CSV table of C-alpha atoms in Angstrom, one decimal:
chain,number,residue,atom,x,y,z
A,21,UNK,CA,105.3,99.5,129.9
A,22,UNK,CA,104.9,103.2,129.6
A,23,UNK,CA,101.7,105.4,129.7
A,24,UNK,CA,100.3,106.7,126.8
A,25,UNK,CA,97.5,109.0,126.2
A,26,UNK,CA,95.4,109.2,122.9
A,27,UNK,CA,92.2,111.7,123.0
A,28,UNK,CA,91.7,111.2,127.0
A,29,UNK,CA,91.5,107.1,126.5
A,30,UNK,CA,94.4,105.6,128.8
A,31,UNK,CA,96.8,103.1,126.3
A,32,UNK,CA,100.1,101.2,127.3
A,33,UNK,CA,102.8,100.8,124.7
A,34,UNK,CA,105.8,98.7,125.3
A,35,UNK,CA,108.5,97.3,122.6
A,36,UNK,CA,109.2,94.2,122.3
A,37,UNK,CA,112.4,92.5,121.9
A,38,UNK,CA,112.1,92.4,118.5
A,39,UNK,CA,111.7,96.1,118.0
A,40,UNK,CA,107.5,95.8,117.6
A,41,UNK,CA,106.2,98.7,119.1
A,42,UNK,CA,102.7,97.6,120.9
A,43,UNK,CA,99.9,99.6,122.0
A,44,UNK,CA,97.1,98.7,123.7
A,45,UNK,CA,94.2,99.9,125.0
A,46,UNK,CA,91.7,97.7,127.2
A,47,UNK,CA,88.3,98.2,126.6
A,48,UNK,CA,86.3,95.6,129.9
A,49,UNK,CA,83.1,96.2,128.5
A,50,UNK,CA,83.6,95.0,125.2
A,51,UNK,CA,84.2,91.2,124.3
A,52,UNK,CA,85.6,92.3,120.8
A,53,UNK,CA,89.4,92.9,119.8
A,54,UNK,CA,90.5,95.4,117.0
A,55,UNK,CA,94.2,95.0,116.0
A,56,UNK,CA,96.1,97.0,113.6
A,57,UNK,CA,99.8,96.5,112.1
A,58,UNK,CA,100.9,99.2,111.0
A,59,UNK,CA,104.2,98.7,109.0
A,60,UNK,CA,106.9,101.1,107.4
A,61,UNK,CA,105.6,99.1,103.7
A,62,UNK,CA,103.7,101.6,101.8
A,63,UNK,CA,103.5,102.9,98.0
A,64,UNK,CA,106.8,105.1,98.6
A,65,UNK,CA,108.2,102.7,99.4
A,66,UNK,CA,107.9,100.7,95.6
A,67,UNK,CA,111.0,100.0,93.6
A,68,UNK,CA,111.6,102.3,90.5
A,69,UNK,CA,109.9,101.0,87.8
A,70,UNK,CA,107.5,98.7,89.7
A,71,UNK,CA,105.0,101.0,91.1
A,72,UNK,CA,102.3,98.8,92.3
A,73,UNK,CA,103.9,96.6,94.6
A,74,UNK,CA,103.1,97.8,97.9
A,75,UNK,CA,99.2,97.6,96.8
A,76,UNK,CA,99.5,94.3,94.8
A,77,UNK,CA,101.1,92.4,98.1
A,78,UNK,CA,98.4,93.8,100.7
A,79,UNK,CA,96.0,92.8,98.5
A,80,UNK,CA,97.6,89.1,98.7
A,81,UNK,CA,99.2,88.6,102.0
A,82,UNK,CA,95.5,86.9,102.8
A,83,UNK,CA,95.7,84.7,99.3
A,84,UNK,CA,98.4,82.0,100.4
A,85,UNK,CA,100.6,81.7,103.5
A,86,UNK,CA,102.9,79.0,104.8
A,87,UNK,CA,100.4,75.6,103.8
A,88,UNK,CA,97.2,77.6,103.5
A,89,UNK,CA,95.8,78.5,100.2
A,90,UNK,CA,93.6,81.2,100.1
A,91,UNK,CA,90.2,79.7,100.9
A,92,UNK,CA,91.6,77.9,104.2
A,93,UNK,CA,92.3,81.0,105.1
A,94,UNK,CA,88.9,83.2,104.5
A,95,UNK,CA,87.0,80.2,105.9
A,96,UNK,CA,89.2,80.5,109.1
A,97,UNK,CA,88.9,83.9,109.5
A,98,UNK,CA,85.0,83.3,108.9
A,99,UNK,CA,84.6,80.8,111.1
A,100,UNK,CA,85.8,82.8,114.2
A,101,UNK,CA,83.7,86.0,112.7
A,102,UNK,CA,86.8,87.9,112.3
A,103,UNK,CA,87.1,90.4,109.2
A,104,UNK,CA,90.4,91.3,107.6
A,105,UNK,CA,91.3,93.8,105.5
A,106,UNK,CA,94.9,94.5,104.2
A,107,UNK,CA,95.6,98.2,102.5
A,108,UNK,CA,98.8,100.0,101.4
A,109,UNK,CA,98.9,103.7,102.1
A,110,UNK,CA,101.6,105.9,100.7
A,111,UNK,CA,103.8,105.5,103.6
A,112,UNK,CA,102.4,102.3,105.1
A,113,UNK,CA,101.1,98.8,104.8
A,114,UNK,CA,98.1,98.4,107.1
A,115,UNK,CA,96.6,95.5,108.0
A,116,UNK,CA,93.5,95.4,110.3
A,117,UNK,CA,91.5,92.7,112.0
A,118,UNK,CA,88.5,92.6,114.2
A,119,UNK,CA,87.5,89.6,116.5
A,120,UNK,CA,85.9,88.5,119.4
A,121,UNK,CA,88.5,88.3,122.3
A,122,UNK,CA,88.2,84.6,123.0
A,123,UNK,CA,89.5,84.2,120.0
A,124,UNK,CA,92.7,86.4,119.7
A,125,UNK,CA,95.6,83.4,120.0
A,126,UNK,CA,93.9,81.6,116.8
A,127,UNK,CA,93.9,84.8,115.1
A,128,UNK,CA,97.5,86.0,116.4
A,129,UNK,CA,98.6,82.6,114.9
A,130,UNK,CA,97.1,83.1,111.5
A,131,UNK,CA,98.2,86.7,111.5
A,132,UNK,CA,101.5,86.0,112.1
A,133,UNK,CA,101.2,83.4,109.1
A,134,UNK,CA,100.3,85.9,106.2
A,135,UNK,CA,103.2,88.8,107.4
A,136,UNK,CA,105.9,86.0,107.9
A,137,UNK,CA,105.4,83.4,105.3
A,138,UNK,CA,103.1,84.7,102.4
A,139,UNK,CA,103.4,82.1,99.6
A,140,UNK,CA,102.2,84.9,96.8
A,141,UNK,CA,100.5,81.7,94.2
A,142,UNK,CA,101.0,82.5,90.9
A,143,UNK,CA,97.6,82.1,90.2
A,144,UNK,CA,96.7,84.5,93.3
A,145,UNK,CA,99.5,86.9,91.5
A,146,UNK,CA,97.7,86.9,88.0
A,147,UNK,CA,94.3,87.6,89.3
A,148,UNK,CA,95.3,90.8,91.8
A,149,UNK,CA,97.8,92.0,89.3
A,150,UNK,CA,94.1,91.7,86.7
A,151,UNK,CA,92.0,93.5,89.2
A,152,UNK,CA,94.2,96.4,89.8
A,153,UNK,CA,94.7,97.3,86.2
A,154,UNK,CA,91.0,96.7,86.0
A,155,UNK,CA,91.4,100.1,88.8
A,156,UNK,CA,93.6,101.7,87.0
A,157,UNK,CA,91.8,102.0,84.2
A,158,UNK,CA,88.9,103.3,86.0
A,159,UNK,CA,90.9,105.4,87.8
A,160,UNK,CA,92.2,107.3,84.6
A,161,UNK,CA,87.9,107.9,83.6
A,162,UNK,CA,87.3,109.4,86.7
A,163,UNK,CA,87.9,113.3,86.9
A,164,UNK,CA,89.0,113.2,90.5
A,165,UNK,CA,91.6,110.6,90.4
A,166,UNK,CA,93.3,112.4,87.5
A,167,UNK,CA,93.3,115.8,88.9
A,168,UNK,CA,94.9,114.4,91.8
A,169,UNK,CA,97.6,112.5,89.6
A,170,UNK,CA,98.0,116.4,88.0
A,171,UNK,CA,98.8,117.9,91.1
A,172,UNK,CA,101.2,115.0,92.3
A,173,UNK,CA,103.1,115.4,89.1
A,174,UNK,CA,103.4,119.4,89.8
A,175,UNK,CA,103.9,118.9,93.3
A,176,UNK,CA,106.6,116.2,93.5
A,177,UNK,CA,109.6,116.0,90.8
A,178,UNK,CA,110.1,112.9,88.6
A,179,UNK,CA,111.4,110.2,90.6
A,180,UNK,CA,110.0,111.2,93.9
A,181,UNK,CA,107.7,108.3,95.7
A,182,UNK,CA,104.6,110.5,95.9
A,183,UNK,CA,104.7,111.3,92.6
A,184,UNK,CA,103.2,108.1,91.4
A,185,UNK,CA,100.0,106.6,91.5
A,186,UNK,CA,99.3,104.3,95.0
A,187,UNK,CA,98.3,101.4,92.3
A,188,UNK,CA,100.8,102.0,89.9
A,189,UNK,CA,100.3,102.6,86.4
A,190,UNK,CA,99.5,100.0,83.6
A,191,UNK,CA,103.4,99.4,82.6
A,192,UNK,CA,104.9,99.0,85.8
A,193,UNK,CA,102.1,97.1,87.1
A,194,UNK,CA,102.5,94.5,84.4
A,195,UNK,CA,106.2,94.0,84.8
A,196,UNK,CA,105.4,93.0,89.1
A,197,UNK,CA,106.4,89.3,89.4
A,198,UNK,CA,106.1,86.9,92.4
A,199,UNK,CA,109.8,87.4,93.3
A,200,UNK,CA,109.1,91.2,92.8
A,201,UNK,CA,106.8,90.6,95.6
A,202,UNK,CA,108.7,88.4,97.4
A,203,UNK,CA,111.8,90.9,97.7
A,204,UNK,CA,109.7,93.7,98.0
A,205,UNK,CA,108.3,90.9,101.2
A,206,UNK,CA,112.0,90.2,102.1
A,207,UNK,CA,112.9,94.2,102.4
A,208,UNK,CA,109.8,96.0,104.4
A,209,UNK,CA,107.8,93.4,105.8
């Protein structure tokens, strides 16, 4: 392990064998855990044409991995009084949980669960892939959202990643599939 240093607080970060980079900070007088993975799976990162995706599969890691539909796995996280919350960024895929420490093996378990084997239900698919052009629609009423979309467009040439919008636009989110996802899975993840 080598040293790090954050803002004064004393951290170790070590990499594992299979190139994870892991950094940790203990904290004695708390009985809580925060994790974050941090992954190289963001909104640049979308195929041409199928802007979107990045946000759509954050939003559905938690909605169906390996055996466990999506209520198994809420109630799970519930019952141990975690929280969850996945969220793609323009350059990467966050995903954050919170627990109490005597319960960090369950929770490494079902965390390794939604990043390895996300199922992505069709159903699950449908409703996201509703929901964000629900946001996108909202997004194109409110002032802010589309001055920022302006600048992007002045800023960044056609074609570049940061030109788009983080939840894609109507088109390209209706053209995301379940094996869009799942190579989009395959590739980054």
């Amino acid at each position: 392990m080598t040293p790090a240093r954050s803002s004064g607080i004393p951290a170790r970060s070590i990499r594992l064998d299979n190139g994870l980079q892991v950094i940790a900070r203990e904290n004695r007088a708390a009985r809580s855990v925060g994790l974050r993975v941090v992954l190289e799976a963001g909104c640049a990162f979308d195929p041409p044409g199928k802007e979107g995706t990045a946000a759509l599969l954050s939003d559905l890691l938690d909605r169906g991995a390996g055996s466990l539909p999506a209520e198994v796995i809420a109630e799970g996280f519930e019952f141990l009084g975690a929280s969850y919350v996945a969220h793609a960024r323009r350059d990467t895929l966050d995903v954050e949980i919170r627990l109490l420490s005597e319960h960090l093996p369950q929770i490494l378990d079902r965390l390794r669960l939604l990043l390895v084997e996300p199922t992505f239900p069709e159903e699950e698919v449908r409703r996201e892939k509703e929901s964000a052009l629900t946001a996108i629609a909202e997004r194109e009423q409110d002032t802010a959202s589309v001055a920022e979309e302006t600048l992007a467009a002045a800023l960044f040439p056609a074609g570049h990643p940061y030109r788009s919008p983080r939840l894609g636009t109507r088109e390209s989110v209706r053209g995301i599939g379940r094996d869009d996802l799942r190579a989009f899975h395959r590739a980054r993840v």
